[in-house]
Structure formats: structure tokens, C-alpha cells
Coordinates of C-alpha atoms in Angstrom, one line a residue:
Chain A
M1 CA 11.0 -29.0 -182.5
Q2 CA 13.5 -29.3 -179.7
Q3 CA 14.5 -26.7 -177.2
Q4 CA 17.3 -24.4 -178.5
E5 CA 20.6 -25.3 -177.0
T6 CA 23.4 -22.8 -176.1
D7 CA 24.4 -20.7 -179.1
L8 CA 28.1 -21.5 -179.6
Y9 CA 28.2 -19.4 -182.8
P10 CA 26.1 -16.3 -182.4
S11 CA 25.8 -14.3 -185.6
R12 CA 23.6 -11.4 -187.0
Q13 CA 22.6 -10.4 -183.5
G14 CA 23.1 -6.7 -184.0
K15 CA 26.6 -6.8 -182.5
K16 CA 30.0 -5.7 -183.9
E17 CA 31.5 -8.3 -186.2
T18 CA 34.1 -10.5 -184.7
I19 CA 36.1 -13.6 -185.6
T20 CA 36.2 -16.4 -183.2
H21 CA 37.7 -19.9 -183.1
R22 CA 35.9 -23.0 -184.2
H23 CA 34.7 -25.0 -181.2
D24 CA 34.2 -28.3 -183.1
P25 CA 36.5 -30.9 -184.7
V26 CA 36.8 -30.9 -188.5
V27 CA 37.0 -34.7 -188.7
Y28 CA 35.2 -36.8 -186.1
P29 CA 36.4 -40.3 -184.9
Y30 CA 34.9 -43.0 -187.1
H31 CA 32.1 -44.9 -185.6
K32 CA 32.3 -48.1 -187.7
P33 CA 35.6 -50.0 -188.1
E34 CA 34.9 -50.6 -191.8
L35 CA 35.0 -46.9 -192.5
E36 CA 38.6 -46.5 -191.3
S37 CA 40.1 -47.0 -194.8
T38 CA 37.6 -44.9 -196.6
L39 CA 40.2 -42.1 -196.9
S40 CA 43.9 -42.3 -196.6
P41 CA 45.7 -40.5 -193.7
E42 CA 47.0 -38.0 -196.2
Q43 CA 43.5 -37.2 -197.4
I44 CA 42.2 -36.8 -193.9
A45 CA 45.1 -34.5 -193.0
R46 CA 44.5 -32.4 -196.1
Y47 CA 40.8 -32.1 -195.3
I48 CA 41.5 -31.1 -191.7
N49 CA 44.1 -28.5 -192.9
D50 CA 42.4 -27.1 -196.0
G51 CA 38.7 -27.7 -195.3
F52 CA 38.1 -29.4 -198.7
L53 CA 39.1 -32.4 -200.7
V54 CA 39.1 -32.8 -204.5
L55 CA 38.8 -36.3 -206.0
P56 CA 39.6 -35.9 -209.7
D57 CA 37.4 -38.0 -212.1
Y58 CA 36.1 -39.9 -209.1
M59 CA 32.6 -40.8 -210.5
S60 CA 32.8 -39.9 -214.2
D61 CA 30.7 -42.8 -215.2
W62 CA 27.6 -41.2 -213.5
V63 CA 27.8 -37.9 -215.3
E64 CA 25.8 -38.7 -218.5
A65 CA 22.9 -40.3 -216.7
L66 CA 22.8 -37.6 -214.0
Q67 CA 22.8 -34.9 -216.7
Y68 CA 19.9 -36.6 -218.5
K69 CA 17.8 -36.9 -215.4
I70 CA 18.4 -33.3 -214.4
G71 CA 17.3 -32.2 -217.9
Q72 CA 14.1 -34.1 -217.2
L73 CA 13.8 -32.6 -213.7
K74 CA 13.9 -29.1 -215.2
Q75 CA 10.7 -29.9 -217.1
I76 CA 9.0 -31.9 -214.4
M77 CA 9.6 -29.3 -211.7
S78 CA 9.0 -26.3 -213.9
G79 CA 7.1 -23.5 -212.1
R80 CA 7.8 -24.9 -208.6
E81 CA 9.5 -22.7 -206.0
E82 CA 12.4 -25.1 -205.8
L83 CA 13.6 -23.5 -209.1
I84 CA 15.6 -20.3 -208.7
T85 CA 16.6 -18.0 -211.6
E86 CA 19.6 -15.6 -212.0
P87 CA 19.2 -12.2 -210.3
D88 CA 19.1 -10.3 -213.5
S89 CA 17.8 -12.7 -216.1
N90 CA 15.4 -15.6 -216.3
A91 CA 18.1 -18.2 -216.7
L92 CA 17.8 -21.1 -214.3
R93 CA 20.4 -20.9 -211.6
T94 CA 19.4 -23.6 -209.0
I95 CA 17.1 -26.6 -208.6
F96 CA 16.6 -27.5 -205.0
N97 CA 15.9 -30.9 -203.6
P98 CA 16.6 -33.1 -206.6
I99 CA 17.2 -35.9 -204.2
E100 CA 13.5 -36.0 -203.3
H101 CA 12.4 -35.8 -206.9
N102 CA 14.7 -38.3 -208.6
Q103 CA 15.7 -41.8 -207.6
L104 CA 19.0 -41.7 -209.6
V105 CA 20.1 -38.6 -207.7
K106 CA 19.3 -40.4 -204.4
N107 CA 21.1 -43.5 -205.5
F108 CA 24.2 -41.4 -206.4
F109 CA 24.4 -39.8 -203.0
S110 CA 23.8 -43.2 -201.4
H111 CA 26.7 -44.8 -203.2
P112 CA 29.3 -46.1 -200.8
R113 CA 32.1 -44.3 -202.7
I114 CA 30.6 -41.0 -201.7
L115 CA 28.3 -41.6 -198.8
N116 CA 31.0 -43.5 -196.8
I117 CA 33.3 -40.5 -197.0
A118 CA 30.7 -38.3 -195.4
R119 CA 30.1 -40.9 -192.7
R120 CA 33.8 -41.2 -192.2
L121 CA 34.3 -37.4 -191.9
L122 CA 31.3 -36.8 -189.6
G123 CA 31.9 -40.0 -187.5
S124 CA 28.2 -40.9 -187.5
E125 CA 25.3 -41.8 -189.6
V126 CA 24.3 -38.9 -191.9
Y127 CA 21.2 -37.6 -193.6
A128 CA 20.7 -35.4 -196.7
M129 CA 19.9 -32.1 -195.2
Q130 CA 19.8 -30.2 -198.5
S131 CA 20.5 -31.1 -202.2
R132 CA 20.7 -28.9 -205.2
V133 CA 21.8 -28.5 -208.8
N134 CA 23.7 -25.4 -209.4
I135 CA 23.7 -24.3 -213.0
K136 CA 25.9 -21.3 -213.9
P137 CA 24.8 -20.5 -217.4
P138 CA 27.3 -19.1 -220.0
F139 CA 27.8 -15.3 -219.9
T140 CA 24.9 -14.6 -217.5
G141 CA 25.8 -16.8 -214.5
R142 CA 26.5 -14.3 -211.7
S143 CA 29.0 -14.3 -208.9
F144 CA 28.2 -15.2 -205.3
P145 CA 29.9 -13.3 -202.4
W146 CA 32.1 -14.8 -199.7
H147 CA 30.1 -16.7 -197.0
S148 CA 30.2 -19.7 -194.7
D149 CA 27.3 -22.1 -195.3
F150 CA 27.3 -23.0 -191.7
E151 CA 26.6 -19.4 -190.7
T152 CA 23.4 -19.4 -192.7
W153 CA 22.4 -22.9 -191.6
H154 CA 23.0 -22.0 -188.0
V155 CA 21.2 -18.7 -188.0
E156 CA 18.4 -19.5 -190.4
D157 CA 17.9 -23.2 -190.0
G158 CA 19.1 -24.0 -186.5
M159 CA 22.1 -26.3 -187.3
P160 CA 23.7 -26.5 -183.8
R161 CA 27.3 -27.5 -184.5
M162 CA 29.8 -27.7 -187.3
R163 CA 29.3 -31.3 -188.2
A164 CA 28.2 -31.3 -191.8
V165 CA 29.9 -31.7 -195.2
T166 CA 28.9 -30.8 -198.7
A167 CA 29.7 -33.3 -201.4
W168 CA 29.3 -32.4 -205.1
I169 CA 30.1 -33.7 -208.5
M170 CA 31.0 -31.6 -211.5
L171 CA 28.6 -32.3 -214.3
T172 CA 30.5 -30.1 -216.7
D173 CA 34.2 -29.2 -216.6
N174 CA 34.8 -26.6 -214.0
H175 CA 37.6 -24.3 -215.2
E176 CA 39.1 -21.0 -214.2
K177 CA 36.8 -18.9 -216.4
N178 CA 33.4 -20.5 -216.0
G179 CA 32.7 -19.4 -212.5
P180 CA 34.3 -22.2 -210.4
L181 CA 34.0 -22.4 -206.6
Y182 CA 36.5 -20.2 -204.9
V183 CA 37.6 -21.2 -201.4
I184 CA 39.9 -19.9 -198.8
P185 CA 41.8 -22.9 -197.5
G186 CA 42.0 -23.1 -193.8
S187 CA 39.2 -20.6 -193.2
H188 CA 36.9 -23.2 -191.8
K189 CA 39.0 -23.1 -188.5
Q190 CA 37.6 -19.7 -187.7
F191 CA 34.0 -18.4 -187.5
V192 CA 32.9 -14.9 -188.5
C193 CA 30.1 -13.7 -186.2
C194 CA 28.5 -11.4 -188.7
E195 CA 26.9 -8.0 -188.2
G196 CA 23.3 -7.2 -189.1
S197 CA 20.2 -9.0 -188.1
T198 CA 18.1 -11.3 -190.3
K199 CA 14.8 -10.3 -191.5
D200 CA 12.0 -12.8 -191.9
N201 CA 12.0 -14.5 -195.4
N202 CA 15.5 -13.4 -196.1
F203 CA 16.0 -16.6 -198.0
A204 CA 13.5 -15.5 -200.7
T205 CA 16.1 -13.0 -201.9
S206 CA 19.3 -14.4 -200.5
L207 CA 19.1 -17.4 -202.8
K208 CA 19.6 -15.0 -205.7
K209 CA 21.9 -12.5 -204.1
Q210 CA 23.2 -13.0 -200.5
M211 CA 23.5 -9.8 -198.5
L212 CA 23.4 -10.9 -194.9
G213 CA 25.9 -13.4 -193.5
V214 CA 28.5 -11.8 -195.9
P215 CA 31.5 -10.8 -193.7
L216 CA 32.7 -7.2 -193.8
Q217 CA 35.8 -6.3 -195.7
H218 CA 38.1 -6.1 -192.7
S219 CA 37.0 -9.5 -191.5
M220 CA 37.7 -11.0 -195.0
K221 CA 41.1 -9.4 -195.0
E222 CA 41.9 -10.8 -191.6
L223 CA 40.6 -14.2 -192.5
M224 CA 42.5 -14.3 -195.8
G225 CA 45.8 -13.2 -194.1
N226 CA 48.4 -14.6 -196.4
K227 CA 46.2 -17.5 -197.5
E228 CA 45.7 -17.8 -201.3
I229 CA 42.2 -17.8 -202.8
T230 CA 41.9 -21.2 -204.5
S231 CA 39.8 -22.2 -207.5
V232 CA 38.3 -25.6 -207.3
T233 CA 38.6 -26.9 -210.9
G234 CA 38.4 -30.3 -212.6
K235 CA 36.9 -32.4 -215.3
A236 CA 33.3 -33.5 -215.3
G237 CA 33.0 -36.4 -212.9
T238 CA 35.3 -34.9 -210.3
V239 CA 33.9 -35.0 -206.8
V240 CA 34.6 -32.5 -204.1
F241 CA 33.9 -32.5 -200.3
H242 CA 33.9 -29.1 -198.6
E243 CA 33.5 -28.5 -194.9
C244 CA 30.3 -26.6 -193.8
N245 CA 32.2 -23.6 -192.4
I246 CA 34.8 -23.0 -195.2
M247 CA 34.6 -19.5 -196.5
H248 CA 33.7 -19.7 -200.2
G249 CA 32.2 -17.7 -203.1
S250 CA 32.3 -17.8 -206.8
P251 CA 32.9 -15.4 -209.7
D252 CA 30.7 -14.7 -212.7
N253 CA 30.7 -17.2 -215.5
I254 CA 32.0 -15.0 -218.4
S255 CA 32.8 -18.0 -220.7
A256 CA 30.7 -19.8 -223.3
D257 CA 30.7 -23.0 -221.2
P258 CA 28.0 -23.8 -218.6
R259 CA 29.2 -24.8 -215.2
S260 CA 26.9 -27.3 -213.6
I261 CA 27.2 -29.2 -210.4
L262 CA 25.1 -31.5 -208.3
M263 CA 25.5 -31.3 -204.5
C264 CA 24.2 -32.8 -201.3
V265 CA 24.8 -31.5 -197.8
Y266 CA 25.3 -34.4 -195.5
N267 CA 24.5 -33.5 -191.9
S268 CA 25.3 -35.8 -188.9
M269 CA 22.3 -37.5 -187.4
E270 CA 23.8 -36.2 -184.1
N271 CA 23.5 -32.6 -185.4
I272 CA 20.0 -32.4 -186.6
A273 CA 18.7 -28.8 -187.3
Q274 CA 16.4 -27.5 -184.6
K275 CA 15.0 -24.1 -183.9
P276 CA 16.9 -21.3 -185.9
F277 CA 19.5 -19.5 -183.8
S278 CA 17.5 -16.3 -184.4
D279 CA 13.9 -15.1 -184.2
L280 CA 13.2 -16.5 -187.7
Q281 CA 10.7 -19.1 -188.7
P282 CA 12.4 -22.2 -190.1
R283 CA 13.0 -22.1 -193.9
P284 CA 11.1 -24.3 -196.3
H285 CA 11.8 -28.1 -196.1
Y286 CA 13.5 -28.1 -199.5
L287 CA 16.3 -25.8 -198.1
N288 CA 16.6 -27.9 -194.9
S289 CA 15.0 -31.3 -194.5
R290 CA 12.8 -31.6 -191.5
H291 CA 12.5 -35.4 -191.8
P292 CA 16.0 -36.6 -191.2
A293 CA 16.5 -40.2 -192.0
P294 CA 20.0 -41.9 -192.2
L295 CA 21.1 -42.8 -195.7
H296 CA 22.3 -46.3 -196.2
P297 CA 25.1 -47.3 -198.5
L298 CA 23.7 -48.7 -201.7
N299 CA 25.9 -50.3 -204.4
D300 CA 25.2 -49.9 -208.1
Chain B
M1 CA 33.6 18.7 -237.4
Q2 CA 34.3 17.0 -240.7
Q3 CA 31.8 15.3 -243.0
Q4 CA 31.2 11.7 -242.0
E5 CA 33.0 9.2 -244.3
T6 CA 31.7 5.8 -245.4
D7 CA 30.8 3.7 -242.4
L8 CA 33.0 0.6 -242.7
Y9 CA 31.9 -0.8 -239.4
P10 CA 28.2 -0.1 -239.0
S11 CA 26.9 -1.2 -235.5
R12 CA 23.8 -0.6 -233.4
Q13 CA 21.7 0.4 -236.4
G14 CA 18.7 -1.7 -235.5
K15 CA 19.8 -4.6 -237.7
K16 CA 20.5 -8.3 -236.9
E17 CA 23.8 -8.8 -235.3
T18 CA 26.6 -10.1 -237.7
I19 CA 30.3 -10.7 -237.5
T20 CA 32.4 -9.3 -240.3
H21 CA 36.1 -9.2 -241.1
R22 CA 38.4 -6.4 -240.1
H23 CA 39.1 -4.0 -243.0
D24 CA 42.2 -2.4 -241.5
P25 CA 45.8 -3.6 -240.8
V26 CA 46.7 -4.5 -237.2
V27 CA 50.2 -3.0 -237.5
Y28 CA 50.9 -0.2 -239.9
P29 CA 54.2 0.3 -241.8
Y30 CA 56.5 2.5 -239.7
H31 CA 56.8 6.1 -240.8
K32 CA 60.2 6.9 -239.3
P33 CA 63.3 4.7 -239.8
E34 CA 64.3 5.1 -236.1
L35 CA 61.1 3.4 -235.0
E36 CA 62.0 0.1 -236.8
S37 CA 63.7 -1.5 -233.9
T38 CA 61.2 -0.3 -231.2
L39 CA 59.8 -3.9 -231.1
S40 CA 61.3 -7.1 -232.2
P41 CA 59.9 -9.0 -235.2
E42 CA 58.6 -11.6 -232.7
Q43 CA 56.8 -9.0 -230.7
I44 CA 55.2 -7.5 -233.8
A45 CA 54.1 -10.9 -234.9
R46 CA 52.6 -11.7 -231.5
Y47 CA 50.7 -8.4 -231.5
I48 CA 49.4 -9.0 -235.0
N49 CA 48.3 -12.5 -234.1
D50 CA 47.0 -12.1 -230.5
G51 CA 46.0 -8.4 -230.5
F52 CA 47.9 -7.6 -227.3
L53 CA 51.4 -7.5 -226.0
V54 CA 52.6 -7.8 -222.4
L55 CA 55.9 -6.3 -221.3
P56 CA 56.7 -7.6 -217.8
D57 CA 58.2 -5.1 -215.3
Y58 CA 58.7 -2.7 -218.1
M59 CA 58.4 0.6 -216.3
S60 CA 58.5 -0.5 -212.6
D61 CA 60.4 2.6 -211.5
W62 CA 57.5 4.8 -212.3
V63 CA 54.9 3.0 -210.2
E64 CA 55.5 4.7 -206.8
A65 CA 55.5 8.3 -208.2
L66 CA 52.4 7.6 -210.3
Q67 CA 50.5 6.1 -207.4
Y68 CA 51.4 9.1 -205.3
K69 CA 50.2 11.6 -208.0
I70 CA 47.0 9.6 -208.6
G71 CA 46.3 9.7 -204.8
Q72 CA 46.5 13.5 -205.1
L73 CA 44.3 13.6 -208.2
K74 CA 41.5 11.8 -206.3
Q75 CA 41.5 14.8 -203.9
I76 CA 42.0 17.5 -206.5
M77 CA 39.4 16.2 -208.9
S78 CA 36.9 15.2 -206.2
G79 CA 33.3 16.0 -207.2
R80 CA 34.1 16.3 -210.9
E81 CA 32.2 14.3 -213.5
E82 CA 35.5 12.7 -214.6
L83 CA 35.2 10.5 -211.4
I84 CA 33.0 7.4 -211.8
T85 CA 31.9 5.2 -208.9
E86 CA 31.0 1.5 -208.8
P87 CA 27.4 0.6 -210.0
D88 CA 26.4 -0.6 -206.5
S89 CA 28.6 1.3 -204.1
N90 CA 30.3 4.7 -203.8
A91 CA 33.7 3.2 -204.3
L92 CA 35.7 5.1 -206.9
R93 CA 36.0 3.1 -210.1
T94 CA 37.5 5.4 -212.7
I95 CA 39.3 8.7 -213.0
F96 CA 39.1 10.0 -216.6
N97 CA 41.6 12.3 -218.2
P98 CA 44.4 12.2 -215.7
I99 CA 46.8 13.2 -218.5
E100 CA 45.2 16.7 -218.7
H101 CA 45.3 17.1 -214.9
N102 CA 48.8 15.9 -214.1
Q103 CA 52.2 16.5 -215.7
L104 CA 53.8 13.3 -214.5
V105 CA 51.0 11.3 -216.2
K106 CA 51.6 13.2 -219.4
N107 CA 55.4 12.7 -219.1
F108 CA 54.8 9.0 -218.6
F109 CA 52.8 8.6 -221.7
S110 CA 55.3 10.8 -223.6
H111 CA 58.2 8.6 -222.6
P112 CA 59.9 7.1 -225.7
R113 CA 59.8 3.6 -224.2
I114 CA 56.0 3.6 -224.3
L115 CA 55.1 6.4 -226.9
N116 CA 57.4 5.0 -229.6
I117 CA 55.7 1.6 -229.4
A118 CA 52.4 3.3 -230.1
R119 CA 53.9 5.3 -233.0
R120 CA 55.5 2.1 -234.3
L121 CA 52.3 0.1 -234.2
L122 CA 50.1 2.8 -235.7
G123 CA 52.7 3.9 -238.3
S124 CA 52.1 7.6 -237.7
E125 CA 52.2 10.3 -235.1
V126 CA 49.7 9.8 -232.3
Y127 CA 47.6 11.7 -229.8
A128 CA 46.2 10.9 -226.4
M129 CA 42.5 10.3 -227.3
Q130 CA 41.5 9.2 -223.8
S131 CA 43.3 8.5 -220.6
R132 CA 42.0 7.0 -217.4
V133 CA 42.8 5.4 -214.1
N134 CA 40.9 2.2 -213.4
I135 CA 40.6 1.3 -209.8
K136 CA 39.1 -2.0 -209.0
P137 CA 38.6 -1.9 -205.2
P138 CA 38.9 -5.0 -203.1
F139 CA 35.6 -7.1 -202.8
T140 CA 33.4 -4.4 -204.4
G141 CA 35.1 -3.9 -207.8
R142 CA 32.6 -5.2 -210.3
S143 CA 32.9 -7.1 -213.6
F144 CA 32.7 -5.6 -217.0
P145 CA 31.1 -7.5 -219.9
W146 CA 32.7 -8.5 -223.2
H147 CA 33.1 -5.6 -225.6
S148 CA 35.3 -4.0 -228.3
D149 CA 36.5 -0.5 -227.4
F150 CA 36.5 0.4 -231.1
E151 CA 32.8 -0.4 -231.4
T152 CA 32.0 2.3 -228.8
W153 CA 34.5 4.8 -230.1
H154 CA 33.2 4.3 -233.6
V155 CA 29.5 4.5 -232.8
E156 CA 29.6 7.1 -230.0
D157 CA 32.7 9.1 -230.8
G158 CA 33.2 8.8 -234.6
M159 CA 36.6 7.0 -234.7
P160 CA 36.7 6.1 -238.4
R161 CA 39.1 3.2 -238.6
M162 CA 40.9 0.6 -236.5
R163 CA 44.1 2.5 -235.9
A164 CA 44.4 3.0 -232.2
V165 CA 46.1 1.2 -229.3
T166 CA 45.6 1.3 -225.6
A167 CA 48.7 1.3 -223.5
W168 CA 48.5 0.7 -219.7
I169 CA 50.7 0.2 -216.7
M170 CA 49.8 -2.0 -213.7
L171 CA 50.0 0.1 -210.6
T172 CA 49.3 -2.9 -208.4
D173 CA 50.0 -6.5 -209.1
N174 CA 47.3 -7.8 -211.4
H175 CA 46.6 -11.4 -210.6
E176 CA 44.0 -14.1 -211.4
K177 CA 41.7 -13.2 -208.5
N178 CA 41.6 -9.4 -208.3
G179 CA 39.7 -8.8 -211.5
P180 CA 42.4 -8.8 -214.2
L181 CA 41.7 -7.9 -217.9
Y182 CA 40.4 -10.9 -219.8
V183 CA 41.0 -10.9 -223.5
I184 CA 40.1 -13.3 -226.4
P185 CA 43.4 -13.5 -228.3
G186 CA 42.8 -13.0 -232.0
S187 CA 39.3 -11.6 -231.7
H188 CA 40.6 -8.2 -233.0
K189 CA 40.6 -9.7 -236.5
Q190 CA 36.8 -9.7 -236.6
F191 CA 34.2 -7.1 -235.9
V192 CA 30.8 -7.6 -234.3
C193 CA 28.1 -5.4 -235.8
C194 CA 26.0 -5.2 -232.7
E195 CA 22.2 -5.2 -232.4
G196 CA 20.3 -2.4 -230.7
S197 CA 20.5 1.3 -231.2
T198 CA 22.2 3.9 -229.1
K199 CA 20.2 6.3 -227.0
D200 CA 21.5 9.8 -226.4
N201 CA 23.7 10.0 -223.3
N202 CA 24.2 6.3 -223.2
F203 CA 27.7 7.0 -221.8
A204 CA 26.2 8.3 -218.5
T205 CA 25.2 4.8 -217.6
S206 CA 27.5 2.8 -219.8
L207 CA 30.6 3.9 -217.9
K208 CA 29.2 2.0 -214.9
K209 CA 27.6 -0.8 -216.6
Q210 CA 27.8 -1.4 -220.3
M211 CA 24.6 -2.7 -222.0
L212 CA 24.8 -1.6 -225.6
G213 CA 27.7 -2.7 -227.7
V214 CA 27.8 -6.0 -225.8
P215 CA 27.7 -8.8 -228.3
L216 CA 24.9 -11.4 -228.1
Q217 CA 25.8 -14.8 -226.7
H218 CA 25.8 -16.6 -230.1
S219 CA 28.2 -14.0 -231.4
M220 CA 30.5 -14.4 -228.4
K221 CA 30.4 -18.2 -228.9
E222 CA 31.3 -17.8 -232.6
L223 CA 34.1 -15.3 -231.8
M224 CA 35.5 -17.5 -229.1
G225 CA 35.5 -20.6 -231.2
N226 CA 38.3 -22.7 -229.8
K227 CA 40.2 -19.7 -228.5
E228 CA 41.0 -19.6 -224.8
I229 CA 40.0 -16.6 -222.6
T230 CA 43.3 -15.2 -221.4
S231 CA 43.9 -13.3 -218.1
V232 CA 46.4 -10.5 -218.5
T233 CA 48.4 -10.7 -215.3
G234 CA 51.7 -9.3 -214.0
K235 CA 53.6 -7.4 -211.3
A236 CA 53.1 -3.7 -210.8
G237 CA 55.2 -1.9 -213.4
T238 CA 54.2 -4.3 -216.2
V239 CA 53.0 -2.5 -219.4
V240 CA 50.4 -3.8 -221.8
F241 CA 49.4 -2.7 -225.3
H242 CA 46.1 -3.9 -226.5
E243 CA 44.5 -3.3 -229.9
C244 CA 41.4 -1.1 -230.1
N245 CA 39.2 -3.9 -231.4
I246 CA 40.2 -6.8 -229.2
M247 CA 37.2 -8.3 -227.4
H248 CA 37.8 -7.9 -223.7
G249 CA 36.1 -7.8 -220.3
S250 CA 36.9 -8.3 -216.7
P251 CA 35.6 -10.2 -213.7
D252 CA 34.7 -9.0 -210.2
N253 CA 37.6 -8.3 -207.8
I254 CA 36.7 -10.8 -205.1
S255 CA 40.1 -10.5 -203.4
A256 CA 41.5 -8.3 -200.7
D257 CA 43.9 -6.6 -203.1
P258 CA 43.0 -3.5 -205.2
R259 CA 43.7 -3.7 -208.9
S260 CA 44.7 -0.3 -210.2
I261 CA 45.9 0.5 -213.7
L262 CA 46.7 3.7 -215.6
M263 CA 45.9 3.8 -219.3
C264 CA 46.1 5.9 -222.4
V265 CA 44.4 5.4 -225.7
Y266 CA 46.8 6.4 -228.5
N267 CA 45.0 7.2 -231.7
S268 CA 46.6 7.9 -235.0
M269 CA 46.7 11.5 -236.2
E270 CA 45.4 10.1 -239.4
N271 CA 42.4 8.6 -237.6
I272 CA 41.0 11.6 -235.7
A273 CA 37.5 11.1 -234.4
Q274 CA 34.9 13.0 -236.3
K275 CA 31.1 12.9 -236.2
P276 CA 29.8 9.8 -234.4
F277 CA 28.7 7.0 -236.7
S278 CA 25.2 7.3 -235.2
D279 CA 22.7 10.0 -234.5
L280 CA 24.4 10.8 -231.2
Q281 CA 26.0 14.0 -230.1
P282 CA 29.7 13.6 -229.4
R283 CA 30.6 12.5 -225.9
P284 CA 32.3 14.9 -223.5
H285 CA 35.9 15.8 -224.3
Y286 CA 37.3 13.8 -221.3
L287 CA 36.1 10.6 -223.0
N288 CA 37.4 11.6 -226.4
S289 CA 39.8 14.5 -226.9
R290 CA 38.5 17.0 -229.4
H291 CA 41.9 18.8 -229.5
P292 CA 44.2 16.2 -231.0
A293 CA 47.9 17.2 -230.8
P294 CA 50.7 14.8 -231.5
L295 CA 52.7 13.7 -228.5
H296 CA 56.4 14.1 -228.7
P297 CA 58.8 11.7 -227.1
L298 CA 60.2 13.1 -223.9
N299 CA 63.1 11.4 -222.1
D300 CA 63.2 11.4 -218.2

């Protein structure tokens, strides 16, 4: 593991909570000419401004096969620590690392229609740092408080800079009432240096219910300002890219409809996670790959 | 206390959960000619069909004074059992019985613009069976699962029939993201005879987190059918009437805005709560008035 570099985003270091500016670009200059036209200038501008991009019905023809494979994965991976249940029931909430356990999932995230957007945004080759299936079961799927993924990945995994993007596909319709992703557009331009300090093995509980890295109310109020909380909704097959530092959360699923999504965190090969920016031991590999290898575009 | 009459709506009697039809009208014939025009035929039809009625900006001029008086009540009633906190914090969630502790609140619910709608819908004189302030604080205000109020009032308080309506005013804007009331339109026409059996003093925990009287998932699916979960939203000053048996719940407040409402349950003088339809002792008077007296319309 490399030497830790200067900590540009200190958090959970026992200090008073503050909000600072982002020190990194949101979109990096493309490194291959053929990537230029991957997104339109309007799409790039929207991602820079909002911190996320929704592509309705973008890969709908993959949904059925992915659903089928994930159903199999639930059986095959049963009993493994990569499977996380809801905090107050035994309902399955998350399957980590499906990309390592299923070739179709890997093919999906290697498809040029999705992979090249990640390469375009991050201006470099990318690797799959984390992948997961989030299942929000009907009625019992619980909420998740406001947080920035980058804050966790920085403090607990050692991701140095903001140069990662999460891509995900809706495997069921995501609507207002089944616990969709809530984002605060524009919040990725600031960074909340959170209070508290991280205990070892925080991840073992934080995957069910995050406590640390959740900004205080006054920070959230400041960050929200006059921005509007936005629900990210769409039909199954819709693909979303959201920036690693966007403030997001999600409400309970109080409907009769499951809300399932499949996601992959693409991290830049120039931003490989190193020693955590804390005294913690690195988290398990299924939360943060320690064998980064660039993904290559793979047509159907 | 009177002899218990036949139980038309048995629930929590240790039997398998079933869904039955409602045995009572939704709107009763008006008992005074001057009440005929209180609501339009369209409004009556909507209430019969949906089980609730929203009157936007109906009593906006009351909001400021009510907010002020409720602020005082928090101080005056501090430490009393009528004040309920959130399940996982000390934030104030509910103040019960404000109508007994403040004249302005009583005047508000005696105003003909609101009281006469209750009298019109229930076809009789009415009394204030329960009143409360619900405060859903920013970020920490927690969700409430699906339930019918009537089910609780019947089993735990002895309300014999479905002949009550809850009227409430929004004291802050109620919007999609600050934990608004969710209802299932039309669900008041059926009754879920819930599983389980009620322990004594269930109310002491159920006011924070309801467990009994919450229908099973398959009942909720059946009840929802192809109905759409509807958020009841509006500006401060909006008044809502919802039928005692409508299935409702509410999500977390994950926004920076408090969601406060003031409500009163009007019960018909011909439907006075008696012995609980269970082996329970009656709940405290601040949850269910044991001194029913008809409210008289009182102009400003």
C-alpha cells in the first residue's frame, strides 16, 4: 500500500463540522478523442451543475436477464458476508460485489454505452471499485440518511480525490413511493468535513444504518440552502450516473413494489484507493477492490 | 360504562387476518337543514369515494395565532405525559389534548367553517374525541406505518361504528419531502381484521412506533390493488378531513422543513366510545375523551 498523500478532505477527525469547497473538477478532460461525443455538451453541463445525470430507458433490454442472474446470485451467494439484510428484519437489502460473481453483470458494466460515459467523465481509464445490488423490499425497505459516498470512501477506504462516478440501472420502476434515491442537486460542489471519529469495523453496522459521516442538521440546512430535494425516478432500464460527492439519501419503501437497482462505482485508475485517511484498517475487498484493473469496452 | 354491543369489526383476536367490507355509511344523512349546503355535492361525492377531502388555504388566517399558542403549550405542558417524543431522539413528536389546554384551539375546532363539515358528514352532533399537534421535526421526524385509526379506536377505546372524521390544519407547508400524510384513496370502504392480540398498555409504545393493528403485507397488497398511494400536500392553512377508517401512514421527514399539523377527531354523539372491543382497560382520557359534550358552532 502506498504512502498516504496530503489529506485534502479531512473528516471525522474529532473537530467541529465545517463545509469546504471541492478541490477537484467534476468532469475531467477526455483522454481519448473517440470519447468526445459520448455525451452531448448539454449533458456534460448538466452533470457538472447538478452532480447527476438520468438516461431514461437507456438499457431496458438488459433488465430481464440481469434480474434473472441476480435471482440466481441470491441463491449462490447465500450465507456469505456480501449479503446484507435490513436493520429490523431478515429481508435482503444488499448484495455486494456481483461483478466478481457473475459474468453478465461484468459484461453490463463493460458495455461501451455505459463504461465510456464513466471514462469520459473521469478523463482516464477506470476500474470497478465497488459493485452492488440494492434491493428495497416492499413495506420493510428502510430509509438511508443523507451522506456523501466520497466521505466514506476517503475516510474508510483511502480514496484520495473526487474522481469517481457511480453508474446504476433501475431493475424495477423507481417511483416516488418505493424509496427512490433522493439527491441534493449541486451539493457535490461542497464537502462536509464531518464531526465524530470512526471506530474500527464501523462498516459492519454502517451498511445497515449509517451513523458516522452523516452531516449535522445545521450543515444539511446550509448545504440545502434553497436547493430542492430531487427524487431520481424512472422506468426499469433507466440508467443514472451520480458523482461520488453528491449528498444523497433515500426514504423508506412504504409501497407494495420492490425497488431494485444494480450499481457499479467506477473509480479513475489515477485515483486508486490507498491507506484510509484515518487510523482504520482498510475495509474488505468486496467494499473496495484492492486489485484495480482497467475495464475494457466490450460490445454485446 | 355501557354494555359492549355486538362487535361488527373484530380485530386482534388471535385469528387469521382477513379483509371485510365496511358495514357503515361513509357520509350520514344531515340532521339539520342548514347543514345541507356545507359541502357541495361534488365534495360529498369525492369524500365518499376517496375517504378524504382537501380544502386548500381554507383557514390560513388562523395559522400564525395557532402556531404561537402551540409554542406556549410546549412550555406549559412540559413534562406531562401528553407530550410524546420521537422513537430514537428526544425531539417532540406529539402534543395530545391541546383542545383541553388552550381556548384558541377549542375555538378553532368550534368554528362553523370546520365544525359544520364534521356535523354534515356524520349527520349528528359531534364531540372532540381526541386532539393533537403532530410535529415532524426536520431530519429526525420518523415514519409511521400503514394503519386505520378506527381499528385502534375500536379495539383499544371501544368506538363501536365508523362514524368519526379527523379534521386537521397544516401549520407549516406540507410537501412531498417533509413527511406528509400518505393515504390510500378508497381504502376506507374495507376493513382489515388484523392478526395478533393487544397487550395491556400497548399505547405506551404504540404512540411512538405502532406494531399492532398494522396490516400484514399481503393485506396491504390486496387493499392497494391498483390504487395509487397519494401524498396529502398543501400550503400552511390548508384543511383536510379524513375518514376514520382510511388506511394511512407517513414517511420520514428527511428535509430541513418541519411538518406541523393540528388535528381533532370529531366523533358522532351517537357513536360514543364504550368498553374496548378487547380485554384492555380504556386508554387515558387524553387519547379518548370520556366526557363527550357536543361542540357548538362559534363564530370568530
